[in-house]
mmCIF file with all atom_site columns, C-alpha atoms in Angstrom:
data_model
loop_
_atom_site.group_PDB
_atom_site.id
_atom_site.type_symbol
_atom_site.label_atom_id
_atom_site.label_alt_id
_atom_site.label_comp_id
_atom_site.label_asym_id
_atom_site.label_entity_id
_atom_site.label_seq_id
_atom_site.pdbx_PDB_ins_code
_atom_site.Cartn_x
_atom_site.Cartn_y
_atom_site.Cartn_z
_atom_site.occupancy
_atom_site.B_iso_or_equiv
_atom_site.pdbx_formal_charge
_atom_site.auth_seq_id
_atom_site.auth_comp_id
_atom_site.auth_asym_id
_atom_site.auth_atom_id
_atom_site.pdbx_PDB_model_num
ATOM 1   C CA . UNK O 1 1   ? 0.000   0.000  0.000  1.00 53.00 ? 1390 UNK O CA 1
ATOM 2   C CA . UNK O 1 2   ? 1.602   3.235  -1.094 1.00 54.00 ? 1391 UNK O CA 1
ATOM 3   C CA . UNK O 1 3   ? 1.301   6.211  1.675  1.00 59.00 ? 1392 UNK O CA 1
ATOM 4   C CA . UNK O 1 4   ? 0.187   10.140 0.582  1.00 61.00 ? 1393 UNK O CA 1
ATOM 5   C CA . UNK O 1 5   ? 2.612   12.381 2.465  1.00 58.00 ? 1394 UNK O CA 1
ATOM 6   C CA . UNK O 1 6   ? 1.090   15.027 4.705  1.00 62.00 ? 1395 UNK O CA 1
ATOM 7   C CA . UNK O 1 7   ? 1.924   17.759 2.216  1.00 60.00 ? 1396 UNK O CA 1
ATOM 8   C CA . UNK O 1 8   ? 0.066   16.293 -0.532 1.00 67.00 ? 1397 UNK O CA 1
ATOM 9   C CA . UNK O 1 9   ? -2.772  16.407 1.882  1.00 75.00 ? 1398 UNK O CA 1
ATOM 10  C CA . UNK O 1 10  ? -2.856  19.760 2.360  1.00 68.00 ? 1399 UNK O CA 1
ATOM 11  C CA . UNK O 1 11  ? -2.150  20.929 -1.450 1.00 69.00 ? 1400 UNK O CA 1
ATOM 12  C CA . UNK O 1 12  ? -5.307  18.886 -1.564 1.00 74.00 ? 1401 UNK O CA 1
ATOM 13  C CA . UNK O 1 13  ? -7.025  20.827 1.057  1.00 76.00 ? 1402 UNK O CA 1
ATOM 14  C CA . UNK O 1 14  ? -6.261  24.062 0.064  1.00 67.00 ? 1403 UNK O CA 1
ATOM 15  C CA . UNK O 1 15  ? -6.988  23.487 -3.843 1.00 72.00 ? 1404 UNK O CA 1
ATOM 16  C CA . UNK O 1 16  ? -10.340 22.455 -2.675 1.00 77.00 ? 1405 UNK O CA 1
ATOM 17  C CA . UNK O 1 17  ? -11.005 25.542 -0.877 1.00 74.00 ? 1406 UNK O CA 1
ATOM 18  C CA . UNK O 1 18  ? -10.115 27.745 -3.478 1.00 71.00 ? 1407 UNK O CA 1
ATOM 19  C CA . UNK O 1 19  ? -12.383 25.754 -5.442 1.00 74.00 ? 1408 UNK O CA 1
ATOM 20  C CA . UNK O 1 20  ? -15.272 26.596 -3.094 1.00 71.00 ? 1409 UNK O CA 1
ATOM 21  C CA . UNK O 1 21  ? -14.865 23.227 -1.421 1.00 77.00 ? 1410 UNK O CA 1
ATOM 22  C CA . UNK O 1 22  ? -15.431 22.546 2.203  1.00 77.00 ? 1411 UNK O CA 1
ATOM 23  C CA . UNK O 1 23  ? -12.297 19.972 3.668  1.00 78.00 ? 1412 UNK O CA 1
ATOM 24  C CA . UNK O 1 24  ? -10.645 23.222 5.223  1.00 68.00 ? 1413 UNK O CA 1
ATOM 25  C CA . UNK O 1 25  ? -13.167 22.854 7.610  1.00 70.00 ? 1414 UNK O CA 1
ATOM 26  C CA . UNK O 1 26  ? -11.903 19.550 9.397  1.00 71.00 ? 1415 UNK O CA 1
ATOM 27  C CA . UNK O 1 27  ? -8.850  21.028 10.016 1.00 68.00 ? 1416 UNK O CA 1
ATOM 28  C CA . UNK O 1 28  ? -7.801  21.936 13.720 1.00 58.00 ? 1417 UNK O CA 1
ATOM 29  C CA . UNK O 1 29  ? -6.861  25.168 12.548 1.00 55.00 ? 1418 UNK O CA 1
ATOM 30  C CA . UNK O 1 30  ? -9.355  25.945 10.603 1.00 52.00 ? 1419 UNK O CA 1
ATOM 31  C CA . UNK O 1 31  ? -9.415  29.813 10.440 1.00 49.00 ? 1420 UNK O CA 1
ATOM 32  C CA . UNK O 1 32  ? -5.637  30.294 10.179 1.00 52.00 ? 1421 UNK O CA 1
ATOM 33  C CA . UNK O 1 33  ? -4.261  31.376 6.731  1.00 48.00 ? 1422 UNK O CA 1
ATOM 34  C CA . UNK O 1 34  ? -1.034  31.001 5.751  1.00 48.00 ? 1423 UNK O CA 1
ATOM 35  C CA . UNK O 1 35  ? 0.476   33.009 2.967  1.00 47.00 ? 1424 UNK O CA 1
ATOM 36  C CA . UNK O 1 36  ? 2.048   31.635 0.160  1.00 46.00 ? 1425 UNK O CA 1
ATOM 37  C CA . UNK O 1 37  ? 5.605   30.448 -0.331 1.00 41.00 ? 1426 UNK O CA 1
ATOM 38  C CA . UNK O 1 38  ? 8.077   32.924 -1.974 1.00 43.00 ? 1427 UNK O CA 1
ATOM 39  C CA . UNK O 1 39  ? 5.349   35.769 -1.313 1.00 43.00 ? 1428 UNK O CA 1
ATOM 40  C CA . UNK O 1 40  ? 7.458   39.148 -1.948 1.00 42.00 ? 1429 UNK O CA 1
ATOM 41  C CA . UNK O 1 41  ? 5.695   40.423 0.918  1.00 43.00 ? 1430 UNK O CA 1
ATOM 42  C CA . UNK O 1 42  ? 6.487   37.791 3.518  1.00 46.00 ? 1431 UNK O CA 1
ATOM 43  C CA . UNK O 1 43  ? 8.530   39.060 6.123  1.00 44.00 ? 1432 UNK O CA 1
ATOM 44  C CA . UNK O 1 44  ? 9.253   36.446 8.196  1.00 46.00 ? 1433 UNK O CA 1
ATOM 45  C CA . UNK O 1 45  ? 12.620  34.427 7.795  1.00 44.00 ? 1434 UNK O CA 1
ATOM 46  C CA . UNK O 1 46  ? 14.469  37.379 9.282  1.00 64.00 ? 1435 UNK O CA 1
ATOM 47  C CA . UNK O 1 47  ? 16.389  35.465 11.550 1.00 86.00 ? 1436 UNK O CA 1
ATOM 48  C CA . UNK O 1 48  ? 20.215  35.202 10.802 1.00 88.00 ? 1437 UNK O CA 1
ATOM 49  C CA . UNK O 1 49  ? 22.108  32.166 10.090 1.00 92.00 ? 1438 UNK O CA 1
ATOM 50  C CA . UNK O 1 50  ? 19.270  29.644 9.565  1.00 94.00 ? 1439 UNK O CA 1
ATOM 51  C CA . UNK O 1 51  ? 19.941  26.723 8.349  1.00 95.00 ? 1440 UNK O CA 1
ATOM 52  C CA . UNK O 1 52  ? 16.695  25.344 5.928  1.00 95.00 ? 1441 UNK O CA 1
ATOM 53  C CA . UNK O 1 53  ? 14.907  22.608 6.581  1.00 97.00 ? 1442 UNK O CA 1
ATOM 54  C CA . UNK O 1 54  ? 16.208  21.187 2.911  1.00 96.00 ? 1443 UNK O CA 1
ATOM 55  C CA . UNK O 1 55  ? 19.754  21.212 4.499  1.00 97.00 ? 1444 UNK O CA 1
ATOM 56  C CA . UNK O 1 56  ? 18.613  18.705 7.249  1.00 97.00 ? 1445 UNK O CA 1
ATOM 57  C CA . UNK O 1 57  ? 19.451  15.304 6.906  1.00 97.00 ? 1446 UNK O CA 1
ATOM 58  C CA . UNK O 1 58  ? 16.885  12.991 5.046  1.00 97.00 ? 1447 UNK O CA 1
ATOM 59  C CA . UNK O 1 59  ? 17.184  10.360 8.058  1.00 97.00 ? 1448 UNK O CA 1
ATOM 60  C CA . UNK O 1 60  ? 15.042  12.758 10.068 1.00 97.00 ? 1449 UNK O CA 1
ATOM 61  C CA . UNK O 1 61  ? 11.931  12.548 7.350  1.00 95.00 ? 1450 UNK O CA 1
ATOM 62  C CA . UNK O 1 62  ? 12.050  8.714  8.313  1.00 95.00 ? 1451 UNK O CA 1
ATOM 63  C CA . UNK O 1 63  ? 11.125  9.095  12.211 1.00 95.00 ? 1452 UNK O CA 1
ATOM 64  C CA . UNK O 1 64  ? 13.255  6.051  13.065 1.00 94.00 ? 1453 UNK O CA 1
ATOM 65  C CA . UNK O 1 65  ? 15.468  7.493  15.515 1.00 95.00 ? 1454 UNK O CA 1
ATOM 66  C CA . UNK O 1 66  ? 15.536  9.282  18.528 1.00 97.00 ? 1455 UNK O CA 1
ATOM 67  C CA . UNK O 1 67  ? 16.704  12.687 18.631 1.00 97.00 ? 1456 UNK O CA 1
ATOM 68  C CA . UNK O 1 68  ? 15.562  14.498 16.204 1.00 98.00 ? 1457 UNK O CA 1
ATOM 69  C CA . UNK O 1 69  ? 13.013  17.025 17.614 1.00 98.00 ? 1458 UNK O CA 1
ATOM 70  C CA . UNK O 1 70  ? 10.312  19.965 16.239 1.00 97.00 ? 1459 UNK O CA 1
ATOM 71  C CA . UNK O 1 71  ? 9.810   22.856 19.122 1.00 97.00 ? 1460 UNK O CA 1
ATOM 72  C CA . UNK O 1 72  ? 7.103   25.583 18.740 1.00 97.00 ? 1461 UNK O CA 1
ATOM 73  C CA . UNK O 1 73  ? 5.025   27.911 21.402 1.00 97.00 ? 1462 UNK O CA 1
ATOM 74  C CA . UNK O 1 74  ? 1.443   28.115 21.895 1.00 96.00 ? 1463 UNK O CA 1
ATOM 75  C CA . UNK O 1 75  ? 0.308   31.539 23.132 1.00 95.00 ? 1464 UNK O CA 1
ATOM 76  C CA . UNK O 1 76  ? -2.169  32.501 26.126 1.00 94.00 ? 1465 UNK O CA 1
ATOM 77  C CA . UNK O 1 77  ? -5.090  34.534 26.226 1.00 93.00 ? 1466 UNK O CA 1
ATOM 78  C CA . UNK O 1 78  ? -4.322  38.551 25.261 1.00 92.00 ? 1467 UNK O CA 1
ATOM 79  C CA . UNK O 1 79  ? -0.898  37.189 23.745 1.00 91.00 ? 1468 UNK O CA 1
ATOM 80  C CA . UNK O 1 80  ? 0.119   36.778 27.417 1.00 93.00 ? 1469 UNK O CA 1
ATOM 81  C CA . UNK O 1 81  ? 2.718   34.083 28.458 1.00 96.00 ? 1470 UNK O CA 1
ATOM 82  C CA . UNK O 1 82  ? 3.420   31.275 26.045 1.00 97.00 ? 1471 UNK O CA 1
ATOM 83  C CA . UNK O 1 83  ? 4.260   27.549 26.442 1.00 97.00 ? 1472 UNK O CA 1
ATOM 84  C CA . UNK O 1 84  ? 7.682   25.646 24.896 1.00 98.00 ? 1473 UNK O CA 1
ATOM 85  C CA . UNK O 1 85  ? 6.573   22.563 23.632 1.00 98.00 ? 1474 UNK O CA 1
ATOM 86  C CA . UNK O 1 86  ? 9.142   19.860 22.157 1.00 98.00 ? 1475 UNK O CA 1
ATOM 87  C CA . UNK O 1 87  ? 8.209   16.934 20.467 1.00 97.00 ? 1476 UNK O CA 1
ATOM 88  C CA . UNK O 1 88  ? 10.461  14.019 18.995 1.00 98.00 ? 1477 UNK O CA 1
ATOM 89  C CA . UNK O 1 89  ? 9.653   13.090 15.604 1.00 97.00 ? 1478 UNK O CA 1
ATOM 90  C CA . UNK O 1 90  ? 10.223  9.209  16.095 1.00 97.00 ? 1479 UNK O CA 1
ATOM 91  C CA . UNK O 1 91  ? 9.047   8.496  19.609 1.00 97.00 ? 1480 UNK O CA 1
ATOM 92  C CA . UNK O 1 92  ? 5.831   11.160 19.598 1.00 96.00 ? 1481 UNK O CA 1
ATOM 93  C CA . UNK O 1 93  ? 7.258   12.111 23.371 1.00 97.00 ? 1482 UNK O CA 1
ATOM 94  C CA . UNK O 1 94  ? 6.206   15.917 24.355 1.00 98.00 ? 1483 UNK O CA 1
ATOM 95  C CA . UNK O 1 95  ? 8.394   17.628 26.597 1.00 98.00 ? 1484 UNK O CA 1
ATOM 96  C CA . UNK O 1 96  ? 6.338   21.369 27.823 1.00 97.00 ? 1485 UNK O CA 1
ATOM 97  C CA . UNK O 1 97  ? 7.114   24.332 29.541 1.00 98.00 ? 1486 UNK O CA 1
ATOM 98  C CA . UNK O 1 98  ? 5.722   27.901 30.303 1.00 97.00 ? 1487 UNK O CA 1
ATOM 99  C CA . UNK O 1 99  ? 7.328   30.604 30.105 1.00 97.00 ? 1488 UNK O CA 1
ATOM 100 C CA . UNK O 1 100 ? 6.457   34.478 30.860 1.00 96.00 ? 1489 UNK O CA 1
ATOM 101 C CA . UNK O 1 101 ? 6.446   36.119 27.402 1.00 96.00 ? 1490 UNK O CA 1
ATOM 102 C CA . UNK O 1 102 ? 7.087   35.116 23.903 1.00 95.00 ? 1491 UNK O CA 1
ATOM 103 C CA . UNK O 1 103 ? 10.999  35.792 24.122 1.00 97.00 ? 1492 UNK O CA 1
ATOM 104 C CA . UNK O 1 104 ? 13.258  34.278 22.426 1.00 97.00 ? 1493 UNK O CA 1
ATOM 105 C CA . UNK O 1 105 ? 15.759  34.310 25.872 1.00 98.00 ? 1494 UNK O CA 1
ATOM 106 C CA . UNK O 1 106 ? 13.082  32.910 27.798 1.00 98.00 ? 1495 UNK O CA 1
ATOM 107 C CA . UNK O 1 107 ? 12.311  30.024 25.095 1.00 98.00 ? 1496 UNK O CA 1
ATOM 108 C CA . UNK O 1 108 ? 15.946  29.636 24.840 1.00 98.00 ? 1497 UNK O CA 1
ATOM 109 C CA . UNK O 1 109 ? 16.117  28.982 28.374 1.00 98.00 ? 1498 UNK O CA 1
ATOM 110 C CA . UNK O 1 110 ? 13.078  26.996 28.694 1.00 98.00 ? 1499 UNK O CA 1
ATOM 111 C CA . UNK O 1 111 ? 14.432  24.565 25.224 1.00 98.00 ? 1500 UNK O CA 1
ATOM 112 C CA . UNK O 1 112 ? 18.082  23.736 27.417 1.00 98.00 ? 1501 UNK O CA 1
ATOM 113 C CA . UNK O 1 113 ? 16.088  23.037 30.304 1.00 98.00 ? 1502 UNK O CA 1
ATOM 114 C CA . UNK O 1 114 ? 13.718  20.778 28.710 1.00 98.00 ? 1503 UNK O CA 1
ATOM 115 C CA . UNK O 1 115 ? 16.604  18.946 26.749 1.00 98.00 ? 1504 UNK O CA 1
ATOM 116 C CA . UNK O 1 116 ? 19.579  18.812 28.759 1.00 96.00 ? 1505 UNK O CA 1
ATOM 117 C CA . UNK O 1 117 ? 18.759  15.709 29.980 1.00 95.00 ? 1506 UNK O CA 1
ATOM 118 C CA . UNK O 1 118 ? 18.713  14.164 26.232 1.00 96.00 ? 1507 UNK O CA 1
ATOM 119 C CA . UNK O 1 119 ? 21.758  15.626 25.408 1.00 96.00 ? 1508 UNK O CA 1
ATOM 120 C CA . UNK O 1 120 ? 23.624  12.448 24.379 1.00 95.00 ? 1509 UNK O CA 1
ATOM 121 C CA . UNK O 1 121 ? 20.989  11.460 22.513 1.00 96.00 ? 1510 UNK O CA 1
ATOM 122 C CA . UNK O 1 122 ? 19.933  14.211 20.258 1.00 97.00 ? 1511 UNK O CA 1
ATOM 123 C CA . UNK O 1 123 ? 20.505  15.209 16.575 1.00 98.00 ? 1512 UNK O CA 1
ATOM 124 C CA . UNK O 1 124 ? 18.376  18.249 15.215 1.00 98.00 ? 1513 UNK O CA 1
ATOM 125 C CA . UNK O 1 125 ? 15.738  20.583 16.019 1.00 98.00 ? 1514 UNK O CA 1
ATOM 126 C CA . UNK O 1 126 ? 13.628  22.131 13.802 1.00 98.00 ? 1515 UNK O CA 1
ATOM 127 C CA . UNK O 1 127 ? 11.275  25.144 14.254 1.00 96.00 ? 1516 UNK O CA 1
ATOM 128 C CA . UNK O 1 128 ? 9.429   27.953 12.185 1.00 95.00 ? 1517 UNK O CA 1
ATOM 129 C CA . UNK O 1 129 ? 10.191  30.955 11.546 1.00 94.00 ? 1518 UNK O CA 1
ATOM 130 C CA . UNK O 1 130 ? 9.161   33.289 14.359 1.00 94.00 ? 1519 UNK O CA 1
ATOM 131 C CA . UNK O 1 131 ? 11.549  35.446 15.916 1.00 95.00 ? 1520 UNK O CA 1
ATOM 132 C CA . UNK O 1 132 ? 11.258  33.515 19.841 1.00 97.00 ? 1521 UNK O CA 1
ATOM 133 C CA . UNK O 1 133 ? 14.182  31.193 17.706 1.00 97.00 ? 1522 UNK O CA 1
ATOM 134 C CA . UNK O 1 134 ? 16.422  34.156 17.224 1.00 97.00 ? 1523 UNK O CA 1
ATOM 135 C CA . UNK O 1 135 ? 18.745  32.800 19.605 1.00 97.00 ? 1524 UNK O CA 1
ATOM 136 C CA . UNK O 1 136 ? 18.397  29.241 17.589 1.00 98.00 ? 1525 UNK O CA 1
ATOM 137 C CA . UNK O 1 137 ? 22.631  29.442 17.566 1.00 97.00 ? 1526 UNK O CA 1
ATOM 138 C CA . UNK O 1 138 ? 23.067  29.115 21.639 1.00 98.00 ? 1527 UNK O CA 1
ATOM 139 C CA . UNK O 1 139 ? 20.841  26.362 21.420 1.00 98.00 ? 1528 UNK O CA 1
ATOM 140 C CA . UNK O 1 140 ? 22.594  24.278 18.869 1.00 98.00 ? 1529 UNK O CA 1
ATOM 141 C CA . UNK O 1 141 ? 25.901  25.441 21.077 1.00 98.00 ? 1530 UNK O CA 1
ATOM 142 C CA . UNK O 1 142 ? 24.568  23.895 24.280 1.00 98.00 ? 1531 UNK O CA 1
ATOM 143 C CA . UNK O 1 143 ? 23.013  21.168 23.411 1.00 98.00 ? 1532 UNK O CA 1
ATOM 144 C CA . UNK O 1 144 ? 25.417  20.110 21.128 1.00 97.00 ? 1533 UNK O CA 1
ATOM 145 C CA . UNK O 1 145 ? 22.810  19.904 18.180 1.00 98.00 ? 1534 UNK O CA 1
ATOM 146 C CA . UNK O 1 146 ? 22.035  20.955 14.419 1.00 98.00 ? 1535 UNK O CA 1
ATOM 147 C CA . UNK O 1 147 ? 18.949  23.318 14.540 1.00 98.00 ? 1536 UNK O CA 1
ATOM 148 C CA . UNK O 1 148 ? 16.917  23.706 11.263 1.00 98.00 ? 1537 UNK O CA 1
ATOM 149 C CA . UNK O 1 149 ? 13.947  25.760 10.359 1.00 97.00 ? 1538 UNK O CA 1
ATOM 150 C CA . UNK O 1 150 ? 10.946  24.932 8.097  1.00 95.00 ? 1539 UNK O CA 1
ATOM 151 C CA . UNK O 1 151 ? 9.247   27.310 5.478  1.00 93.00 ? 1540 UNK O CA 1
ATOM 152 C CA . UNK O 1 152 ? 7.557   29.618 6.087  1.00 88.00 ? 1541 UNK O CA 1
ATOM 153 C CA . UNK O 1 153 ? 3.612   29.200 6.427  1.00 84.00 ? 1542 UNK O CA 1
ATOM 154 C CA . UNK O 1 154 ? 4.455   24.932 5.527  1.00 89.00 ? 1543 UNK O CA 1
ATOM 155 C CA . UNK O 1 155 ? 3.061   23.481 8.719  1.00 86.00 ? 1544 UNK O CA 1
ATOM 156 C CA . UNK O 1 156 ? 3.063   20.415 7.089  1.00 88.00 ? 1545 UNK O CA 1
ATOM 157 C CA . UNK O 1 157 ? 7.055   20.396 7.772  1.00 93.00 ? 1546 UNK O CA 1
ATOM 158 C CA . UNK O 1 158 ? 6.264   20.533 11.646 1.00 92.00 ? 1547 UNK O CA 1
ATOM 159 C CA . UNK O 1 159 ? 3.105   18.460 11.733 1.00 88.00 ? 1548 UNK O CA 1
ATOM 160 C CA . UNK O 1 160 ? 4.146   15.823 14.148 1.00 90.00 ? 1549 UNK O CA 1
ATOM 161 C CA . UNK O 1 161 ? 4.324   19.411 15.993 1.00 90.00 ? 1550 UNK O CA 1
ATOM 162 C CA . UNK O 1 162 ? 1.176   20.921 14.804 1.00 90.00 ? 1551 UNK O CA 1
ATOM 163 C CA . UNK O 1 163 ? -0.939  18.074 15.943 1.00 91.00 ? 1552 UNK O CA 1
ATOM 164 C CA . UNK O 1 164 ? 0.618   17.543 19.554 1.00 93.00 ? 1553 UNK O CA 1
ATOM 165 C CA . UNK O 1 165 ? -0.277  21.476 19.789 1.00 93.00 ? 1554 UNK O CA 1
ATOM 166 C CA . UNK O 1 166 ? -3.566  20.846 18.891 1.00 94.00 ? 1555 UNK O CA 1
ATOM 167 C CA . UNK O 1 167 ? -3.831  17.890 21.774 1.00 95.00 ? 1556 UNK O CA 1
ATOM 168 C CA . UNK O 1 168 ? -2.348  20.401 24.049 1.00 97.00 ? 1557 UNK O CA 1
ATOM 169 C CA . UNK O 1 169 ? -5.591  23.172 23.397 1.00 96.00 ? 1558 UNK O CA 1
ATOM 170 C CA . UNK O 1 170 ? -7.823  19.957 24.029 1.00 95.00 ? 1559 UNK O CA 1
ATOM 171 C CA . UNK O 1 171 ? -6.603  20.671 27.542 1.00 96.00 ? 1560 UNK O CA 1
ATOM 172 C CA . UNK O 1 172 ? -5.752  24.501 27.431 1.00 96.00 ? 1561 UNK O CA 1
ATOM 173 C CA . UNK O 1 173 ? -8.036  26.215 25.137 1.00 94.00 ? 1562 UNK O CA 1
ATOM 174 C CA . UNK O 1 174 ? -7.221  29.597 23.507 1.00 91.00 ? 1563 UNK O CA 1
ATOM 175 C CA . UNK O 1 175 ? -9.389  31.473 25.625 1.00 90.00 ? 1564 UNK O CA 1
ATOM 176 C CA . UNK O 1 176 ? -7.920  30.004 28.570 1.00 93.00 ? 1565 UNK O CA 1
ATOM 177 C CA . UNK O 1 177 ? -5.252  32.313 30.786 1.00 94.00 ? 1566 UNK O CA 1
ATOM 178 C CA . UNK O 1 178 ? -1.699  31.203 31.525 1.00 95.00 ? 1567 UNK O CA 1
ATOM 179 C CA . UNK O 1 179 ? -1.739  32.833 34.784 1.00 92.00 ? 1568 UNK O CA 1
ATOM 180 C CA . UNK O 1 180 ? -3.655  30.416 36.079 1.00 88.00 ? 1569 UNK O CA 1
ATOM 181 C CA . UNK O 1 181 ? -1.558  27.709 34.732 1.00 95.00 ? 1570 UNK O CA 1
ATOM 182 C CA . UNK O 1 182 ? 0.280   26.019 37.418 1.00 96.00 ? 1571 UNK O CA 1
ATOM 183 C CA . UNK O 1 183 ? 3.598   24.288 36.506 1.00 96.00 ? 1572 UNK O CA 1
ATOM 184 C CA . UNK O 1 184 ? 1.799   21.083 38.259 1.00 97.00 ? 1573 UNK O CA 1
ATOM 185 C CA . UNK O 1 185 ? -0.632  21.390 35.715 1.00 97.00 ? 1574 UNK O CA 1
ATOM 186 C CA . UNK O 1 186 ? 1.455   21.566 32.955 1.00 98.00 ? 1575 UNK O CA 1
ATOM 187 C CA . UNK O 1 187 ? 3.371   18.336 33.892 1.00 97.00 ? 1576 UNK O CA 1
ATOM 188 C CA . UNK O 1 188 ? -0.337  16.513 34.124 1.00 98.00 ? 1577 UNK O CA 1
ATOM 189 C CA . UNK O 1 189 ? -1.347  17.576 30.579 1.00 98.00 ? 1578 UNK O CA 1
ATOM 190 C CA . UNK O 1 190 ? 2.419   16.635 29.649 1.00 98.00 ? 1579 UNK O CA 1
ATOM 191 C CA . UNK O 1 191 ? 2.312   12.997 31.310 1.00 97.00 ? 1580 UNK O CA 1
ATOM 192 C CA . UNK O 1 192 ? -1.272  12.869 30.228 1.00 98.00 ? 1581 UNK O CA 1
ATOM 193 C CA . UNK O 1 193 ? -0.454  13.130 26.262 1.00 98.00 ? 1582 UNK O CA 1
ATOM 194 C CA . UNK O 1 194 ? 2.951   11.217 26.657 1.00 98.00 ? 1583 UNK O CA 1
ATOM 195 C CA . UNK O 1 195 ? 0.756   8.060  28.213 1.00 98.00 ? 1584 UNK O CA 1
ATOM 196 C CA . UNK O 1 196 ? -2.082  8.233  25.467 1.00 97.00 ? 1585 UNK O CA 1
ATOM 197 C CA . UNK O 1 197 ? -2.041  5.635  23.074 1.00 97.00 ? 1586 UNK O CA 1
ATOM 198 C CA . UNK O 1 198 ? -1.234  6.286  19.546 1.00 95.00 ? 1587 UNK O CA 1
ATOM 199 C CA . UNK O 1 199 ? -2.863  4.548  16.346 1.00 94.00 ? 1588 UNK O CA 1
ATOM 200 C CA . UNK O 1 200 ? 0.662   5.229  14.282 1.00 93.00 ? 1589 UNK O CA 1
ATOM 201 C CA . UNK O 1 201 ? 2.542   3.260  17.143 1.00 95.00 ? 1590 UNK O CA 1
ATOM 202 C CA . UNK O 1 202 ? -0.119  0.394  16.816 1.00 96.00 ? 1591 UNK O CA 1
ATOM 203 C CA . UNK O 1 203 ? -1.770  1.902  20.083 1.00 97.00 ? 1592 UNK O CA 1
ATOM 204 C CA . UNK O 1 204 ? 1.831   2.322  22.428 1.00 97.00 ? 1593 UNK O CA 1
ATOM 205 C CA . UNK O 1 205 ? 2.168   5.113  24.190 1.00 97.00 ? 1594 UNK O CA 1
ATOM 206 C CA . UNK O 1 206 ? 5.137   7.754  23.186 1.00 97.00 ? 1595 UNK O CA 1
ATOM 207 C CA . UNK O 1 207 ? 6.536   7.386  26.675 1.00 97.00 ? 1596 UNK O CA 1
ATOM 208 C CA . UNK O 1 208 ? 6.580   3.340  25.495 1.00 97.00 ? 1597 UNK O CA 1
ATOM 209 C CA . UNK O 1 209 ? 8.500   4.426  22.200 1.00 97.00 ? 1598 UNK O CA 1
ATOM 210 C CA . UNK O 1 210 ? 10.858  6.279  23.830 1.00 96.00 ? 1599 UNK O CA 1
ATOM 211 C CA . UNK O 1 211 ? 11.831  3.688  26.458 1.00 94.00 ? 1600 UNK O CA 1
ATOM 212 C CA . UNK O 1 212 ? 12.232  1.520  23.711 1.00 92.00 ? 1601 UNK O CA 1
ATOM 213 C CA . UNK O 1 213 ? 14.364  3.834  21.464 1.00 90.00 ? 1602 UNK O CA 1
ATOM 214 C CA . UNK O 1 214 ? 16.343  4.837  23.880 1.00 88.00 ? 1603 UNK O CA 1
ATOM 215 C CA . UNK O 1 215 ? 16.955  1.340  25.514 1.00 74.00 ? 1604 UNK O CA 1
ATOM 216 C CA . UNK O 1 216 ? 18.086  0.690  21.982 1.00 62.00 ? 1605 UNK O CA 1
ATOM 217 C CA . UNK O 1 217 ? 20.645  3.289  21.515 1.00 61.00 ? 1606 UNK O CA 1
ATOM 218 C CA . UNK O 1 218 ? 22.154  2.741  24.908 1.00 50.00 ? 1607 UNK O CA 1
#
């Protein structure tokens, strides 16, 4: 059985809409737009010395080792506070953290906190384009990895990402305020997604996956 690749999915998706077609709508995101690739007036990819997703190495587009991670934030209510969340590409296993303000010290901070214990196990990250990964170059420096970032508005190149974020608002909706978040909260939800059973993994949990990958390597 041959397998469509998530991008072809949402060409599909998007040439229906323009087409006055209705799939858009059984998206998670269904009222964000991105703009279109190569746009002249796109004016993100300002950050300096990024290294594209096309320079990453093609092992990562297999998810069969452990290591090689997406990271993105999810916002709170009124654009205040903001939550690191780090996924591994193989293993599904979420790794969360808030943080006071969409800062790229603060998510630097919070991605070497989250990670340090992988260390010896870790490869590449990749991450969009939003300038909370201007300090992308400490990262890669302390944790010893290769840090990549997708196209812009091409979620598809994240979506192992996309859709943990989307399990994430199933527990933290956007109209829901960070301040109230408590960090023993945040490990629940965390723990919560990392024990759920996944149809990809033939129903294991990521926390399974990643014993098992890990276990592996060592």
């Amino acid at each position: 059985m041959s397998c469509v690749s998530t991008e072809s999915i949402y060409q599909h998706i998007w040439k229906d809409k323009k087409e006055k077609g209705n799939l858009y709508l059984s998206l998670r995101t269904t009222g964000k737009r991105y703009r279109k690739r190569g746009s002249k007036k796109d004016s993100r990819g300002v950050l300096s010395n990024r290294r594209l997703i096309e320079d990453r190495p093609k092992i990562v587009d297999l998810k069969q080792r452990f290591g090689d991670l997406e990271i993105d934030t999810i916002i709170g209510k009124n654009h205040k506070g903001a939550i690191v969340t780090i996924n591994d590409r193989a293993t599904g296993i979420l790794r969360m953290k808030k943080i006071k303000a969409k800062e790229s010290e603060l998510v630097k901070q919070a991605a070497i906190e989250l990670l340090e214990n992988w260390k010896p196990y870790l490869f590449t990250i990749t991450s969009d384009n939003g300038k909370e990964f201007a300090m992308h170059q400490e990262i890669a420096t302390v944790l010893e990895v290769d840090f990549y970032f997708a196209n812009p508005y091409s979620p598809w190149e994240r979506g192992a990402n996309e859709n943990l974020n989307g399990l994430i608002r199933q527990y933290i909706p956007k109209s829901t305020s960070f301040e109230e978040i408590t960090v023993e909260r945040i490990i629940e939800i965390q723990e919560k997604l990392n024990n759920r059973p996944r149809k990809r993994f033939n129903f294991e949990t990521p926390n399974y996956m990643f014993n098992q990958k890990v276990a592996f390597v060592t």
